[in-house]
XYZ file of C-alpha atoms in Angstrom:
439
model
C 112.287 -119.622 132.920
C 113.453 -120.220 136.347
C 111.331 -123.097 137.282
C 112.762 -125.033 134.252
C 116.527 -124.790 135.598
C 117.522 -127.689 137.151
C 119.804 -127.808 140.098
C 122.663 -130.581 140.071
C 125.620 -131.540 141.515
C 126.339 -134.695 144.097
C 128.830 -132.321 147.017
C 127.649 -129.412 148.702
C 130.109 -127.350 146.513
C 128.713 -128.688 143.023
C 125.399 -127.882 144.455
C 126.473 -124.458 145.276
C 128.129 -123.991 142.091
C 125.101 -125.003 140.046
C 122.741 -122.726 141.845
C 125.483 -119.726 141.504
C 125.539 -120.672 137.763
C 121.810 -120.260 137.199
C 121.841 -117.023 138.932
C 124.913 -115.897 136.822
C 122.935 -116.874 133.553
C 119.569 -115.154 134.260
C 117.749 -118.474 135.218
C 117.531 -118.326 138.520
C 115.762 -114.764 139.116
C 115.831 -112.516 142.495
C 112.937 -114.124 144.624
C 112.913 -117.743 143.139
C 112.696 -120.314 146.006
C 114.754 -122.943 145.630
C 113.640 -126.278 146.692
C 113.063 -127.472 150.247
C 116.343 -129.213 151.536
C 114.791 -132.745 151.828
C 113.030 -132.657 148.613
C 116.395 -131.322 146.714
C 118.287 -134.132 148.420
C 116.065 -136.729 147.374
C 116.156 -135.241 143.688
C 119.958 -135.405 143.561
C 120.522 -138.703 145.479
C 122.357 -136.778 148.521
C 122.011 -136.522 152.070
C 120.029 -133.573 153.777
C 123.102 -132.315 155.196
C 125.054 -131.835 151.642
C 122.141 -129.929 150.521
C 122.304 -127.804 153.959
C 125.609 -127.062 153.639
C 125.193 -126.045 149.955
C 122.462 -123.492 151.539
C 124.769 -122.368 153.928
C 127.421 -121.372 151.768
C 125.130 -119.819 149.332
C 123.488 -117.779 152.036
C 126.963 -116.677 153.222
C 128.232 -115.088 150.174
C 124.653 -113.511 149.822
C 123.226 -115.513 146.836
C 120.539 -116.512 148.767
C 118.426 -115.723 151.389
C 116.118 -117.345 153.883
C 112.644 -116.015 154.726
C 111.328 -118.255 157.354
C 108.382 -120.209 156.506
C 108.914 -118.584 152.729
C 111.695 -120.723 152.349
C 115.431 -120.166 150.668
C 115.011 -117.624 147.991
C 117.709 -116.286 145.694
C 118.911 -112.595 147.058
C 117.714 -109.310 145.041
C 120.270 -108.120 142.638
C 122.897 -105.833 144.213
C 122.110 -101.931 144.046
C 123.773 -100.101 140.939
C 122.943 -96.706 141.712
C 124.559 -94.618 144.610
C 122.638 -93.203 147.335
C 122.656 -89.550 146.403
C 122.268 -87.357 148.963
C 119.213 -84.777 148.347
C 119.178 -81.373 146.458
C 120.319 -78.801 148.607
C 117.235 -76.489 149.108
C 117.553 -72.784 147.740
C 118.993 -70.446 150.220
C 120.682 -72.390 152.800
C 124.162 -73.073 153.530
C 125.402 -76.120 152.487
C 127.731 -78.146 155.008
C 126.585 -81.425 153.574
C 128.691 -81.896 150.375
C 132.063 -82.854 151.784
C 133.873 -80.855 149.375
C 137.074 -78.575 149.575
C 136.917 -74.782 149.570
C 137.207 -73.860 145.691
C 139.373 -70.179 147.138
C 141.954 -72.981 148.442
C 142.301 -74.812 145.357
C 145.039 -74.157 142.659
C 144.137 -72.998 139.133
C 143.680 -76.302 136.596
C 145.616 -75.271 133.356
C 146.258 -77.685 130.191
C 150.066 -78.771 130.171
C 152.047 -76.877 127.791
C 153.483 -79.984 126.403
C 150.632 -82.286 124.773
C 150.567 -85.869 123.352
C 151.653 -85.690 119.803
C 148.702 -86.861 117.742
C 146.552 -90.247 117.909
C 148.838 -93.248 119.432
C 148.365 -95.746 121.945
C 150.104 -95.812 125.450
C 149.479 -99.250 126.620
C 153.439 -100.241 126.456
C 154.144 -96.921 128.454
C 151.145 -96.187 130.477
C 152.421 -94.406 132.905
C 154.749 -91.400 132.423
C 158.266 -92.243 134.566
C 158.631 -88.549 135.909
C 155.261 -88.732 137.857
C 155.929 -92.198 139.252
C 159.014 -90.914 140.446
C 157.306 -88.102 142.436
C 154.791 -90.749 143.206
C 157.741 -92.524 145.137
C 159.179 -89.551 146.701
C 155.459 -88.464 148.002
C 154.118 -92.025 149.335
C 157.672 -93.199 150.531
C 158.293 -90.129 152.646
C 155.383 -91.011 154.830
C 156.669 -94.618 155.179
C 154.302 -96.289 152.278
C 156.590 -99.020 150.689
C 156.995 -97.838 147.220
C 158.361 -100.524 145.095
C 155.451 -101.056 142.971
C 153.336 -98.293 142.138
C 150.379 -97.868 139.770
C 147.560 -94.768 138.915
C 143.854 -95.014 138.324
C 140.961 -92.596 137.724
C 140.311 -92.118 141.182
C 140.243 -94.184 144.755
C 136.821 -95.743 144.095
C 138.133 -96.664 140.494
C 141.246 -98.512 141.625
C 139.304 -100.379 144.690
C 136.265 -101.336 142.482
C 138.744 -103.184 139.854
C 140.813 -104.635 142.589
C 137.989 -106.239 144.299
C 136.376 -107.196 141.114
C 139.167 -109.151 140.287
C 140.177 -110.498 143.307
C 136.631 -111.556 145.131
C 133.525 -113.254 144.132
C 129.956 -112.174 144.876
C 128.920 -113.050 148.116
C 132.189 -112.625 149.413
C 132.526 -110.416 152.503
C 134.462 -107.073 152.990
C 134.984 -105.216 156.156
C 133.997 -101.715 156.025
C 134.030 -99.008 158.241
C 130.519 -98.085 160.151
C 129.784 -95.366 159.745
C 131.893 -95.048 156.309
C 131.884 -93.422 153.298
C 128.692 -93.831 151.122
C 130.065 -94.494 147.693
C 132.403 -97.271 149.157
C 129.564 -98.721 150.852
C 127.275 -98.675 147.499
C 130.353 -99.932 145.278
C 130.682 -102.938 147.541
C 126.875 -103.952 146.884
C 126.861 -102.841 143.509
C 129.914 -105.789 142.809
C 127.622 -108.002 144.785
C 129.701 -108.390 147.649
C 128.770 -108.350 151.335
C 129.515 -105.353 153.535
C 130.492 -106.158 156.916
C 130.141 -103.368 159.777
C 133.630 -102.733 161.565
C 132.897 -99.922 164.109
C 135.197 -96.729 164.484
C 136.645 -94.180 167.115
C 138.604 -91.249 166.838
C 141.549 -93.560 165.985
C 140.022 -95.347 163.042
C 138.763 -98.832 162.812
C 138.309 -100.865 166.364
C 141.028 -103.789 166.916
C 138.470 -105.737 168.102
C 135.685 -105.117 165.621
C 137.880 -105.926 162.817
C 139.166 -109.352 164.523
C 135.497 -110.103 164.553
C 135.001 -109.439 160.758
C 138.256 -111.499 160.130
C 136.794 -114.249 162.036
C 133.572 -114.031 159.777
C 135.548 -114.887 157.181
C 135.927 -111.661 155.393
C 138.276 -111.446 152.386
C 139.455 -107.759 152.193
C 139.238 -105.045 154.284
C 138.791 -101.430 153.470
C 139.983 -98.549 155.731
C 140.852 -94.778 156.216
C 144.354 -94.047 157.826
C 142.763 -90.429 158.403
C 140.563 -88.303 157.874
C 137.935 -91.220 157.947
C 134.584 -90.199 156.633
C 132.486 -88.879 158.071
C 133.780 -89.713 161.703
C 137.186 -88.168 161.134
C 139.411 -90.480 162.675
C 142.763 -90.779 162.174
C 145.416 -93.857 163.470
C 147.705 -93.334 165.975
C 150.607 -95.184 166.352
C 149.149 -97.697 169.042
C 146.149 -97.847 166.821
C 148.227 -98.682 163.805
C 150.363 -101.325 165.360
C 147.261 -102.831 167.001
C 145.602 -103.449 163.468
C 148.810 -104.438 161.986
C 148.838 -107.254 164.837
C 145.321 -107.951 164.205
C 145.764 -108.331 160.258
C 148.999 -110.568 160.845
C 146.338 -113.341 161.617
C 144.707 -113.051 158.473
C 147.567 -112.933 156.038
C 145.310 -114.080 153.155
C 143.154 -111.213 153.297
C 143.367 -108.030 151.079
C 144.041 -104.867 153.279
C 143.271 -101.860 151.252
C 144.104 -98.496 152.423
C 142.408 -95.405 151.555
C 144.151 -92.352 151.826
C 141.638 -90.007 150.224
C 142.360 -86.604 151.942
C 146.058 -87.074 152.585
C 147.883 -83.342 152.335
C 144.976 -81.611 154.065
C 143.821 -84.613 156.432
C 145.324 -82.353 159.185
C 146.965 -85.468 160.539
C 150.327 -87.469 160.156
C 150.043 -90.709 157.916
C 150.416 -93.741 160.050
C 150.111 -96.829 157.642
C 149.289 -100.470 157.949
C 151.201 -101.229 154.592
C 154.424 -100.176 156.671
C 153.562 -103.750 158.826
C 154.469 -106.035 156.083
C 151.050 -107.581 155.275
C 150.677 -110.032 152.384
C 148.107 -108.615 150.072
C 147.873 -104.652 150.454
C 147.156 -101.439 148.533
C 147.587 -97.797 149.512
C 145.569 -95.529 147.353
C 145.737 -91.767 147.443
C 144.071 -89.231 145.321
C 144.436 -85.280 144.814
C 140.782 -84.144 144.514
C 140.573 -82.946 147.949
C 143.800 -80.591 147.444
C 144.471 -80.020 143.621
C 141.044 -79.953 142.020
C 137.720 -82.280 142.057
C 138.263 -82.323 138.180
C 141.414 -84.368 138.637
C 139.799 -87.770 138.548
C 143.530 -89.310 139.213
C 144.779 -91.626 141.774
C 148.281 -93.005 142.953
C 148.654 -96.477 144.447
C 151.634 -98.534 145.772
C 150.718 -102.343 146.597
C 152.193 -105.761 146.429
C 153.408 -107.394 143.304
C 150.326 -109.689 142.995
C 147.617 -106.701 143.223
C 149.984 -104.869 140.710
C 149.354 -107.325 138.441
C 145.916 -107.957 138.788
C 144.838 -104.331 138.972
C 146.991 -103.337 135.428
C 146.018 -106.174 133.648
C 142.468 -105.394 134.198
C 142.854 -101.781 133.212
C 144.744 -102.673 129.996
C 141.969 -104.560 129.273
C 139.548 -101.884 129.859
C 140.630 -98.008 129.425
C 144.063 -99.036 128.915
C 145.990 -96.257 130.736
C 145.186 -93.138 132.598
C 145.032 -90.070 130.043
C 148.566 -88.737 129.803
C 147.106 -85.316 129.812
C 145.796 -85.785 133.062
C 149.539 -87.004 134.321
C 151.083 -84.353 133.221
C 148.521 -81.783 134.794
C 149.117 -83.593 138.040
C 152.848 -83.768 137.939
C 153.095 -80.459 137.285
C 151.012 -79.572 140.560
C 152.918 -81.836 142.590
C 155.933 -80.629 141.966
C 154.967 -76.803 141.768
C 156.607 -74.532 144.908
C 153.411 -72.311 144.691
C 150.782 -75.146 144.931
C 152.460 -76.728 147.589
C 152.600 -73.564 149.281
C 148.794 -73.062 148.704
C 148.066 -77.063 149.843
C 149.969 -76.109 153.231
C 147.652 -73.059 153.700
C 144.664 -75.214 152.862
C 145.668 -78.020 155.403
C 146.287 -75.232 158.299
C 142.957 -73.255 157.290
C 140.949 -76.843 157.294
C 142.200 -77.772 160.776
C 141.502 -74.288 162.006
C 138.140 -74.589 160.829
C 137.269 -77.953 162.120
C 138.370 -77.303 165.465
C 136.986 -73.909 165.516
C 133.242 -75.419 165.121
C 134.144 -78.549 167.677
C 135.207 -76.247 170.028
C 132.063 -74.185 170.025
C 130.049 -77.314 170.335
C 131.896 -78.895 173.270
C 131.509 -75.437 174.882
C 127.445 -76.153 174.499
C 127.817 -79.430 175.418
C 127.626 -81.268 172.163
C 129.890 -83.860 171.503
C 131.524 -84.001 168.043
C 134.289 -86.287 166.598
C 136.535 -84.326 164.712
C 140.303 -85.769 164.834
C 140.971 -84.646 161.493
C 139.924 -84.083 157.758
C 137.395 -81.335 156.882
C 133.983 -83.358 158.579
C 132.627 -83.740 161.958
C 130.641 -86.102 162.993
C 127.819 -85.040 165.652
C 125.926 -88.438 167.385
C 122.298 -87.492 167.441
C 119.114 -88.853 168.575
C 117.090 -88.286 165.619
C 118.868 -87.233 162.420
C 115.448 -85.910 160.406
C 114.913 -84.071 163.354
C 118.285 -82.469 163.924
C 118.701 -81.609 159.757
C 115.088 -80.152 159.419
C 115.830 -77.598 162.753
C 119.031 -76.874 161.190
C 117.354 -76.215 157.981
C 115.168 -73.573 159.698
C 118.122 -71.712 161.233
C 119.163 -71.706 157.269
C 121.910 -74.545 157.730
C 121.777 -77.758 155.623
C 123.813 -80.761 157.150
C 123.963 -84.165 155.766
C 121.913 -86.825 157.595
C 123.944 -90.153 158.763
C 121.608 -92.235 157.327
C 123.552 -93.023 154.165
C 127.041 -93.456 155.970
C 125.614 -95.981 158.451
C 125.460 -99.844 158.676
C 124.944 -100.738 162.185
C 126.453 -97.892 164.264
C 123.977 -95.409 165.756
C 122.584 -92.256 164.239
C 124.579 -88.760 163.521
C 124.743 -85.999 161.016
C 127.880 -85.165 159.270
C 129.016 -81.154 158.838
C 131.184 -80.229 156.312
C 133.547 -77.628 157.661
C 135.789 -76.952 154.920
C 134.338 -73.366 153.825
C 132.857 -72.768 157.618
C 134.734 -69.621 158.875
C 135.559 -69.785 162.421
C 133.498 -66.624 162.365
C 130.157 -68.529 161.584
C 131.084 -71.456 163.986
C 129.542 -70.136 167.040
C 126.443 -69.424 165.489
C 126.067 -72.655 164.054
C 126.780 -74.503 167.092
C 124.302 -72.026 169.308
C 121.630 -72.698 166.456
C 122.416 -77.113 166.622
C 122.551 -76.988 170.485
C 119.217 -75.234 170.165
C 117.734 -77.678 167.903
C 119.367 -80.609 169.597
C 117.772 -79.306 172.689
C 114.380 -79.167 170.661
C 114.481 -82.625 169.500
C 115.100 -84.115 172.922
C 112.355 -82.492 174.011
C 110.061 -83.594 171.534
C 111.362 -87.438 171.005
C 112.126 -88.230 174.869
C 115.140 -86.742 175.965
């Protein structure tokens, strides 16, 4: 039982380590109150300052929290369930999902050449021809491609790398607002999410600098089609972020280019600036098919070894059938033409709605990607108001850490002809909500 666990140690590091072991073994359960500083100091024969330093380190790493007169207690276990969006009510036009238009995705057919029989691919986990195609694909955008690897999607790769690089309680600089599944993933790994404000050009350099000064061990950023805000790096912003990151060479830089070919913006990658520890991950679900759970990544040699070593111990490799399918699509001329049309269509639809909203005095952020972020005073009032007009949009709460409220609108399937009606309804609802809640 938790009350029988004896904290040990004669240094701050030793005491903190003893508490962490108790948590890991289940002997110190969430909510268990640690002894007051002076009492534990007397028990261990150390100074109160030593215990206070240990408790401070445990708080920094998210293992304990302080509750005023309630003392210092073991923090609640990290969430393992994602904050799933509510079900779309029947009869509404769904603009909340963030999904591509199925009409702009290629037909998925199994490869004609299948893997023969039952055999292990651990010795050759990646198809050499797909590796070459990935190097051409990423290298054309300025990403260093000496080391590449594959995973079962961006979240799979990011989660695996963070789990081998960081310890529970370590801080990760995250975009705010940001992709809710990434926010949930970091929390589920027992890591601290440190919010970094974004604008139409992505992460703000001074906000990132503040997070680095706070001691984060990793940063996850989107170079374009930032979800949900839509920001994309300009050359100047990329250079400013790279300059900030140069002052923290020990920090792992994770660049998530999730929309890539249909982002509607050029890639200006911070990886080209030469950070010591880095990974650039790119998926195909937004333009080749949501069932293609595959990601390509380029990274530094240490990250490659640690990622692939953990992959070897778990799933072993990414299915060669999946790799053959992706290779066939990436190198098919017809598919490339369809992707180009999708990119142009998504940009047209996104800018059409942004323009219609602007014409009605509504500010929207939509620099790239297939979503718009619209700041609002009251998310629930706007979501429910638009529901009465037949639209279903995403409340921004699940995307936010410390940033202000807003709603996300997915424009991937919204024809320009419908943009004017949605914008008019949005302006009406916004006016009604501001009148109700104080304007």
